[in-house]
């Protein structure tokens, strides 16, 4: 291992991204006198990490983030939320392959940008950012903005995808050369549950939102999305079986948007329950999906030609639970799953497991 964080203070909220050449960027904030932001770049040619660069220090605490993404040519975009002494704003730094730009604010942020700022790359030279903005007390809107790689500039006006969301957790955001997609949760017009909505960015504009969960009184948990190179969107979420809602099948679910047919598939129930859903796709649009069932542990299935295969038990057959897990796939269709497995008992140490 190589230590890349050398500044005084605890490392918090590490974010990592890589490009198709094997270059990578890590960004993190440190908890010292103020919460400052640092980043380091890995060069695939020299196989060395750069010294940590200070992206922001002293102007105020970095409050949320960072989130990082890389373009095909090796540019890196880092976004984060910061209290700059007078107001909360969303900022970014761009690495052009040689050096980092100065900190700059994203345009059209809303009255009070706050919570869960994220950025992704479309695999070419464009970036998409999304964040929540507190437009009034306890009323949060979801905004999205595109960085055009051809003009090397952000759009001047963010798209307000939802004027009021019911949850300000992590934003499901994905992109590919075919476009982008973002998801969020809203409270239905009647009832006390939540719905999972998805909008797609295609040919220069955002589509109308689709309610992929189609539920009434149930709550949606662990929403996630992924997009393949053709623009097909995979949207997964959990509707817990503990909630009674007539006509709604409970469990971990998946729907697929077919970009060619321009239709969503019917919901597929992956398991009777399950949270922490992860999706990873390869260059051919195939990939893997994993979910953590409360009673059975971590399960996964292969995605092949738009179809989800039979579920496979992934965690060892013993007592314990999965604290967290990460799933990735490379362009050739190989997958890697890393997880922290906590054994039951007051003094049992967690184990770190890796599957290929």
Short mmCIF file of C-alpha atoms in Angstrom, two decimals:
data_model
loop_
_atom_site.label_atom_id
_atom_site.label_comp_id
_atom_site.label_asym_id
_atom_site.label_seq_id
_atom_site.Cartn_x
_atom_site.Cartn_y
_atom_site.Cartn_z
CA UNK A 1 0.00 0.00 0.00
CA UNK A 2 1.04 3.58 -0.67
CA UNK A 3 0.09 6.33 1.76
CA UNK A 4 -1.25 9.26 -0.24
CA UNK A 5 -2.86 11.26 2.58
CA UNK A 6 -0.12 12.94 4.60
CA UNK A 7 -1.83 16.04 6.04
CA UNK A 8 -2.65 16.24 9.74
CA UNK A 9 -6.14 15.07 10.64
CA UNK A 10 -8.44 12.14 10.08
CA UNK A 11 -9.27 11.13 6.51
CA UNK A 12 -12.99 11.30 5.80
CA UNK A 13 -15.20 10.51 2.78
CA UNK A 14 -12.65 9.14 0.35
CA UNK A 15 -13.82 9.13 -3.30
CA UNK A 16 -12.07 7.30 -6.15
CA UNK A 17 -12.47 7.25 -9.95
CA UNK A 18 -10.51 5.84 -12.89
CA UNK A 19 -10.42 6.28 -16.66
CA UNK A 20 -10.16 3.71 -19.47
CA UNK A 21 -6.37 4.11 -19.59
CA UNK A 22 -5.96 3.03 -15.97
CA UNK A 23 -5.26 6.47 -14.54
CA UNK A 24 -7.07 7.26 -11.30
CA UNK A 25 -7.85 10.12 -8.94
CA UNK A 26 -8.55 9.91 -5.22
CA UNK A 27 -10.11 12.82 -3.33
CA UNK A 28 -10.75 13.10 0.39
CA UNK A 29 -11.34 15.58 3.17
CA UNK A 30 -9.41 15.76 6.41
CA UNK A 31 -10.82 16.57 9.81
CA UNK A 32 -8.34 19.04 11.27
CA UNK A 33 -8.81 22.63 12.38
CA UNK A 34 -11.11 22.90 9.38
CA UNK A 35 -12.35 20.21 7.03
CA UNK A 36 -10.01 20.63 4.06
CA UNK A 37 -9.99 18.90 0.67
CA UNK A 38 -7.11 17.02 -0.94
CA UNK A 39 -6.62 14.93 -4.07
CA UNK A 40 -3.93 12.73 -5.63
CA UNK A 41 -3.61 11.31 -9.14
CA UNK A 42 -2.34 7.87 -10.14
CA UNK A 43 -0.44 7.70 -13.43
CA UNK A 44 -0.96 4.40 -15.25
CA UNK A 45 2.28 4.85 -17.22
CA UNK A 46 4.62 5.49 -14.30
CA UNK A 47 2.48 3.48 -11.87
CA UNK A 48 3.02 6.18 -9.26
CA UNK A 49 0.74 8.38 -7.17
CA UNK A 50 1.32 12.12 -7.20
CA UNK A 51 1.81 14.08 -4.02
CA UNK A 52 -1.47 15.12 -2.42
CA UNK A 53 -2.70 18.46 -3.78
CA UNK A 54 -4.65 20.85 -1.58
CA UNK A 55 -7.81 21.71 -3.51
CA UNK A 56 -9.30 23.82 -0.75
CA UNK A 57 -8.18 24.93 2.68
CA UNK A 58 -8.92 27.74 5.06
CA UNK A 59 -12.01 29.25 3.42
CA UNK A 60 -14.44 27.20 5.51
CA UNK A 61 -15.33 23.62 6.22
CA UNK A 62 -15.89 21.23 3.33
CA UNK A 63 -19.25 19.96 4.55
CA UNK A 64 -20.39 17.33 2.02
CA UNK A 65 -18.38 15.36 -0.49
CA UNK A 66 -16.17 14.99 -2.32
CA UNK A 67 -17.48 13.17 -5.38
CA UNK A 68 -15.06 12.52 -8.26
CA UNK A 69 -15.31 11.35 -11.89
CA UNK A 70 -12.86 10.98 -14.80
CA UNK A 71 -13.26 11.49 -18.54
CA UNK A 72 -11.88 9.24 -21.28
CA UNK A 73 -8.87 11.52 -21.81
CA UNK A 74 -7.90 11.55 -18.14
CA UNK A 75 -9.52 14.78 -16.98
CA UNK A 76 -10.90 14.61 -13.45
CA UNK A 77 -13.78 16.54 -11.90
CA UNK A 78 -14.21 16.87 -8.13
CA UNK A 79 -17.37 18.44 -6.66
CA UNK A 80 -18.20 19.17 -3.03
CA UNK A 81 -20.31 21.36 -0.79
CA UNK A 82 -18.63 23.98 1.38
CA UNK A 83 -19.56 26.60 3.92
CA UNK A 84 -17.33 29.41 2.67
CA UNK A 85 -17.85 31.67 5.66
CA UNK A 86 -20.99 33.42 4.43
CA UNK A 87 -23.05 30.80 2.59
CA UNK A 88 -23.25 27.16 1.62
CA UNK A 89 -22.18 26.56 -1.98
CA UNK A 90 -21.30 23.73 -4.34
CA UNK A 91 -17.77 24.01 -5.73
CA UNK A 92 -15.66 22.08 -8.21
CA UNK A 93 -12.01 21.60 -9.22
CA UNK A 94 -10.99 20.25 -12.63
CA UNK A 95 -7.77 18.36 -13.35
CA UNK A 96 -6.89 18.80 -17.04
CA UNK A 97 -4.43 15.92 -17.07
CA UNK A 98 -1.58 18.14 -15.94
CA UNK A 99 -2.74 20.27 -13.01
CA UNK A 100 -5.73 21.25 -10.90
CA UNK A 101 -7.83 24.35 -11.54
CA UNK A 102 -8.67 26.78 -8.78
CA UNK A 103 -11.84 26.23 -6.81
CA UNK A 104 -14.94 27.60 -8.57
CA UNK A 105 -18.67 27.59 -7.79
CA UNK A 106 -21.15 25.69 -9.94
CA UNK A 107 -23.66 28.01 -11.66
CA UNK A 108 -27.40 28.10 -10.93
CA UNK A 109 -27.16 26.44 -7.53
CA UNK A 110 -30.50 27.44 -6.03
CA UNK A 111 -31.19 29.41 -2.90
CA UNK A 112 -29.30 27.06 -0.57
CA UNK A 113 -27.42 24.14 -2.14
CA UNK A 114 -27.17 21.37 0.38
CA UNK A 115 -26.64 17.63 0.74
CA UNK A 116 -25.43 14.79 -1.46
CA UNK A 117 -23.68 16.58 -4.32
CA UNK A 118 -22.53 14.02 -6.93
CA UNK A 119 -20.70 13.99 -10.27
CA UNK A 120 -20.32 11.30 -12.97
CA UNK A 121 -18.63 11.11 -16.36
CA UNK A 122 -20.34 9.96 -19.56
CA UNK A 123 -17.22 8.00 -20.55
CA UNK A 124 -16.28 10.67 -23.11
CA UNK A 125 -15.49 14.25 -22.07
CA UNK A 126 -18.73 15.41 -20.45
CA UNK A 127 -19.68 15.41 -16.76
CA UNK A 128 -23.06 15.51 -15.01
CA UNK A 129 -23.54 16.90 -11.50
CA UNK A 130 -26.62 16.70 -9.26
CA UNK A 131 -27.41 18.04 -5.81
CA UNK A 132 -30.24 19.01 -3.48
CA UNK A 133 -31.08 22.63 -2.76
CA UNK A 134 -33.14 23.79 0.21
CA UNK A 135 -35.51 26.19 -1.53
CA UNK A 136 -37.47 26.88 1.64
CA UNK A 137 -37.50 25.45 5.15
CA UNK A 138 -37.52 21.62 4.90
CA UNK A 139 -38.33 21.78 1.16
CA UNK A 140 -35.54 20.39 -1.01
CA UNK A 141 -35.35 20.53 -4.80
CA UNK A 142 -33.17 18.32 -7.00
CA UNK A 143 -30.97 20.13 -9.53
CA UNK A 144 -28.78 18.76 -12.33
CA UNK A 145 -26.11 20.39 -14.46
CA UNK A 146 -23.98 19.27 -17.44
CA UNK A 147 -20.34 20.09 -18.15
CA UNK A 148 -19.71 20.21 -21.92
CA UNK A 149 -16.28 18.82 -22.72
CA UNK A 150 -16.28 20.45 -26.18
CA UNK A 151 -16.66 23.96 -24.77
CA UNK A 152 -14.94 23.18 -21.44
CA UNK A 153 -17.77 24.87 -19.52
CA UNK A 154 -20.75 24.09 -17.34
CA UNK A 155 -24.27 24.93 -18.47
CA UNK A 156 -25.34 28.31 -17.14
CA UNK A 157 -28.73 27.12 -15.86
CA UNK A 158 -29.32 23.96 -13.86
CA UNK A 159 -32.36 21.81 -14.56
CA UNK A 160 -34.75 21.54 -11.62
CA UNK A 161 -35.79 17.89 -11.95
CA UNK A 162 -37.94 17.85 -8.82
CA UNK A 163 -39.27 20.85 -6.94
CA UNK A 164 -39.76 18.80 -3.79
CA UNK A 165 -38.14 15.49 -2.83
CA UNK A 166 -39.04 13.34 0.16
CA UNK A 167 -35.52 12.12 0.94
CA UNK A 168 -32.13 13.82 0.70
CA UNK A 169 -29.97 10.71 0.79
CA UNK A 170 -27.36 9.81 -1.81
CA UNK A 171 -28.45 10.72 -5.33
CA UNK A 172 -28.58 7.80 -7.80
CA UNK A 173 -26.74 9.29 -10.80
CA UNK A 174 -25.24 7.52 -13.82
CA UNK A 175 -24.06 8.35 -17.34
CA UNK A 176 -22.69 6.75 -20.51
CA UNK A 177 -21.88 7.98 -24.05
CA UNK A 178 -25.61 7.55 -24.77
CA UNK A 179 -26.73 10.01 -22.08
CA UNK A 180 -27.37 10.13 -18.35
CA UNK A 181 -29.99 9.24 -15.75
CA UNK A 182 -30.79 10.39 -12.24
CA UNK A 183 -33.21 9.10 -9.61
CA UNK A 184 -34.92 10.48 -6.54
CA UNK A 185 -37.68 9.72 -4.05
CA UNK A 186 -40.90 11.73 -3.62
CA UNK A 187 -43.94 11.43 -1.43
CA UNK A 188 -47.06 10.44 -3.41
CA UNK A 189 -50.06 12.74 -3.69
CA UNK A 190 -51.92 10.51 -1.22
CA UNK A 191 -50.54 8.18 1.43
CA UNK A 192 -47.39 8.28 3.53
CA UNK A 193 -44.97 6.21 1.46
CA UNK A 194 -42.45 7.25 -1.18
CA UNK A 195 -42.02 6.68 -4.90
CA UNK A 196 -38.80 6.16 -6.88
CA UNK A 197 -38.63 8.43 -9.95
CA UNK A 198 -36.07 8.39 -12.77
CA UNK A 199 -35.35 10.98 -15.47
CA UNK A 200 -33.01 10.49 -18.45
CA UNK A 201 -30.80 12.97 -20.31
CA UNK A 202 -30.90 12.22 -24.03
CA UNK A 203 -30.00 14.37 -27.06
CA UNK A 204 -29.53 17.55 -25.09
CA UNK A 205 -32.43 17.57 -22.64
CA UNK A 206 -33.93 15.79 -19.64
CA UNK A 207 -36.96 13.57 -20.12
CA UNK A 208 -40.07 13.69 -17.98
CA UNK A 209 -39.73 11.62 -14.84
CA UNK A 210 -41.00 8.03 -14.72
CA UNK A 211 -42.29 6.51 -11.47
CA UNK A 212 -40.47 3.18 -11.68
CA UNK A 213 -41.61 1.91 -8.26
CA UNK A 214 -45.34 2.35 -8.93
CA UNK A 215 -46.19 1.84 -5.29
CA UNK A 216 -48.76 3.43 -3.05
CA UNK A 217 -48.19 3.31 0.70
CA UNK A 218 -44.85 1.49 0.79
CA UNK A 219 -41.54 3.26 1.28
CA UNK A 220 -38.69 2.94 -1.21
CA UNK A 221 -35.22 2.19 0.13
CA UNK A 222 -31.77 1.75 -1.41
CA UNK A 223 -32.57 3.18 -4.88
CA UNK A 224 -29.78 2.76 -7.44
CA UNK A 225 -29.40 3.11 -11.21
CA UNK A 226 -26.90 2.21 -13.93
CA UNK A 227 -26.72 2.91 -17.68
CA UNK A 228 -25.04 0.89 -20.42
CA UNK A 229 -23.42 2.18 -23.62
CA UNK A 230 -26.71 1.87 -25.53
CA UNK A 231 -28.58 4.09 -23.08
CA UNK A 232 -30.52 1.29 -21.38
CA UNK A 233 -31.17 2.15 -17.73
CA UNK A 234 -31.23 -0.35 -14.85
CA UNK A 235 -33.19 0.93 -11.84
CA UNK A 236 -33.28 -1.12 -8.63
CA UNK A 237 -34.78 -0.48 -5.20
CA UNK A 238 -36.26 -2.16 -2.15
CA UNK A 239 -39.84 -2.13 -0.92
CA UNK A 240 -39.77 -3.78 2.50
CA UNK A 241 -42.11 -6.67 3.23
CA UNK A 242 -42.94 -5.24 6.66
CA UNK A 243 -45.23 -2.63 5.09
CA UNK A 244 -48.73 -3.66 4.03
CA UNK A 245 -49.78 -2.20 0.69
CA UNK A 246 -52.49 -4.01 -1.23
CA UNK A 247 -51.53 -5.00 -4.76
CA UNK A 248 -47.78 -4.33 -4.36
CA UNK A 249 -45.31 -7.22 -4.32
CA UNK A 250 -42.60 -6.54 -1.76
CA UNK A 251 -38.87 -7.18 -2.02
CA UNK A 252 -35.73 -6.08 -3.86
CA UNK A 253 -36.81 -5.09 -7.37
CA UNK A 254 -35.35 -4.21 -10.77
CA UNK A 255 -36.76 -2.49 -13.87
CA UNK A 256 -34.92 -1.98 -17.16
CA UNK A 257 -35.48 0.84 -19.63
CA UNK A 258 -34.92 -0.28 -23.23
CA UNK A 259 -33.57 2.76 -25.09
CA UNK A 260 -34.37 1.26 -28.50
CA UNK A 261 -37.97 0.34 -27.68
CA UNK A 262 -38.30 3.37 -25.34
CA UNK A 263 -40.17 1.30 -22.75
CA UNK A 264 -39.65 0.15 -19.17
CA UNK A 265 -39.85 -3.53 -18.32
CA UNK A 266 -42.20 -4.86 -15.68
CA UNK A 267 -40.66 -5.00 -12.17
CA UNK A 268 -38.60 -8.12 -11.50
CA UNK A 269 -38.48 -9.26 -7.87
CA UNK A 270 -34.88 -10.20 -7.07
CA UNK A 271 -35.56 -11.45 -3.56
CA UNK A 272 -38.09 -11.26 -0.71
CA UNK A 273 -36.15 -8.36 0.79
CA UNK A 274 -32.76 -6.74 0.42
CA UNK A 275 -30.99 -3.42 0.70
CA UNK A 276 -27.58 -2.03 -0.30
CA UNK A 277 -28.31 -2.90 -3.95
CA UNK A 278 -25.35 -2.54 -6.32
CA UNK A 279 -25.22 -2.72 -10.15
CA UNK A 280 -22.06 -2.88 -12.29
CA UNK A 281 -22.08 -3.08 -16.10
CA UNK A 282 -19.37 -3.88 -18.65
CA UNK A 283 -18.75 -2.44 -22.13
CA UNK A 284 -21.20 -4.88 -23.73
CA UNK A 285 -24.03 -3.91 -21.38
CA UNK A 286 -23.78 -7.11 -19.36
CA UNK A 287 -22.78 -7.12 -15.72
CA UNK A 288 -23.77 -7.99 -12.17
CA UNK A 289 -26.30 -7.02 -9.51
CA UNK A 290 -25.98 -7.72 -5.77
CA UNK A 291 -28.29 -7.17 -2.81
CA UNK A 292 -28.19 -7.93 0.91
CA UNK A 293 -31.13 -10.01 2.16
CA UNK A 294 -31.76 -9.65 5.85
CA UNK A 295 -32.26 -13.34 6.51
CA UNK A 296 -30.09 -14.94 3.83
CA UNK A 297 -27.14 -12.55 3.50
CA UNK A 298 -25.57 -11.14 0.36
CA UNK A 299 -26.81 -12.47 -2.98
CA UNK A 300 -25.93 -11.68 -6.58
CA UNK A 301 -26.92 -12.46 -10.14
CA UNK A 302 -25.45 -12.10 -13.62
CA UNK A 303 -26.98 -9.61 -16.05
CA UNK A 304 -26.71 -10.98 -19.59
CA UNK A 305 -28.40 -9.55 -22.71
CA UNK A 306 -30.81 -7.56 -20.59
CA UNK A 307 -31.87 -10.58 -18.53
CA UNK A 308 -31.11 -11.26 -14.87
CA UNK A 309 -29.92 -14.78 -14.10
CA UNK A 310 -30.50 -16.99 -11.08
CA UNK A 311 -29.50 -15.55 -7.71
CA UNK A 312 -26.30 -16.91 -6.14
CA UNK A 313 -25.42 -16.92 -2.44
CA UNK A 314 -22.24 -14.83 -2.03
CA UNK A 315 -21.56 -14.56 1.68
CA UNK A 316 -20.24 -17.57 3.61
CA UNK A 317 -22.93 -19.79 5.18
CA UNK A 318 -22.41 -18.64 8.77
CA UNK A 319 -23.79 -16.17 11.28
CA UNK A 320 -23.04 -12.50 10.66
CA UNK A 321 -24.02 -9.66 8.37
CA UNK A 322 -22.59 -7.55 5.59
CA UNK A 323 -21.59 -4.09 6.84
CA UNK A 324 -20.83 -2.68 3.40
CA UNK A 325 -19.81 -3.88 -0.04
CA UNK A 326 -18.49 -2.53 -3.34
CA UNK A 327 -19.15 -4.02 -6.78
CA UNK A 328 -17.29 -3.13 -10.00
CA UNK A 329 -16.99 -4.58 -13.51
CA UNK A 330 -14.35 -4.02 -16.17
CA UNK A 331 -14.92 -3.59 -19.91
CA UNK A 332 -14.28 -7.29 -20.58
CA UNK A 333 -17.06 -8.56 -18.33
CA UNK A 334 -15.08 -9.51 -15.24
CA UNK A 335 -16.47 -8.47 -11.87
CA UNK A 336 -14.95 -7.76 -8.47
CA UNK A 337 -16.85 -7.71 -5.19
CA UNK A 338 -15.28 -6.50 -1.94
CA UNK A 339 -17.18 -6.58 1.34
CA UNK A 340 -16.81 -6.17 5.07
CA UNK A 341 -18.41 -9.12 6.82
CA UNK A 342 -19.17 -8.60 10.54
CA UNK A 343 -19.49 -11.75 12.62
CA UNK A 344 -22.06 -11.89 15.40
CA UNK A 345 -20.87 -11.38 18.95
CA UNK A 346 -19.82 -8.36 21.02
CA UNK A 347 -16.08 -8.77 20.37
CA UNK A 348 -15.99 -10.45 16.95
CA UNK A 349 -13.78 -8.58 14.51
CA UNK A 350 -15.07 -7.85 10.99
CA UNK A 351 -13.57 -9.72 8.06
CA UNK A 352 -12.79 -8.28 4.64
CA UNK A 353 -13.61 -10.61 1.75
CA UNK A 354 -12.99 -10.28 -1.98
CA UNK A 355 -14.74 -12.30 -4.71
CA UNK A 356 -13.89 -12.45 -8.43
#
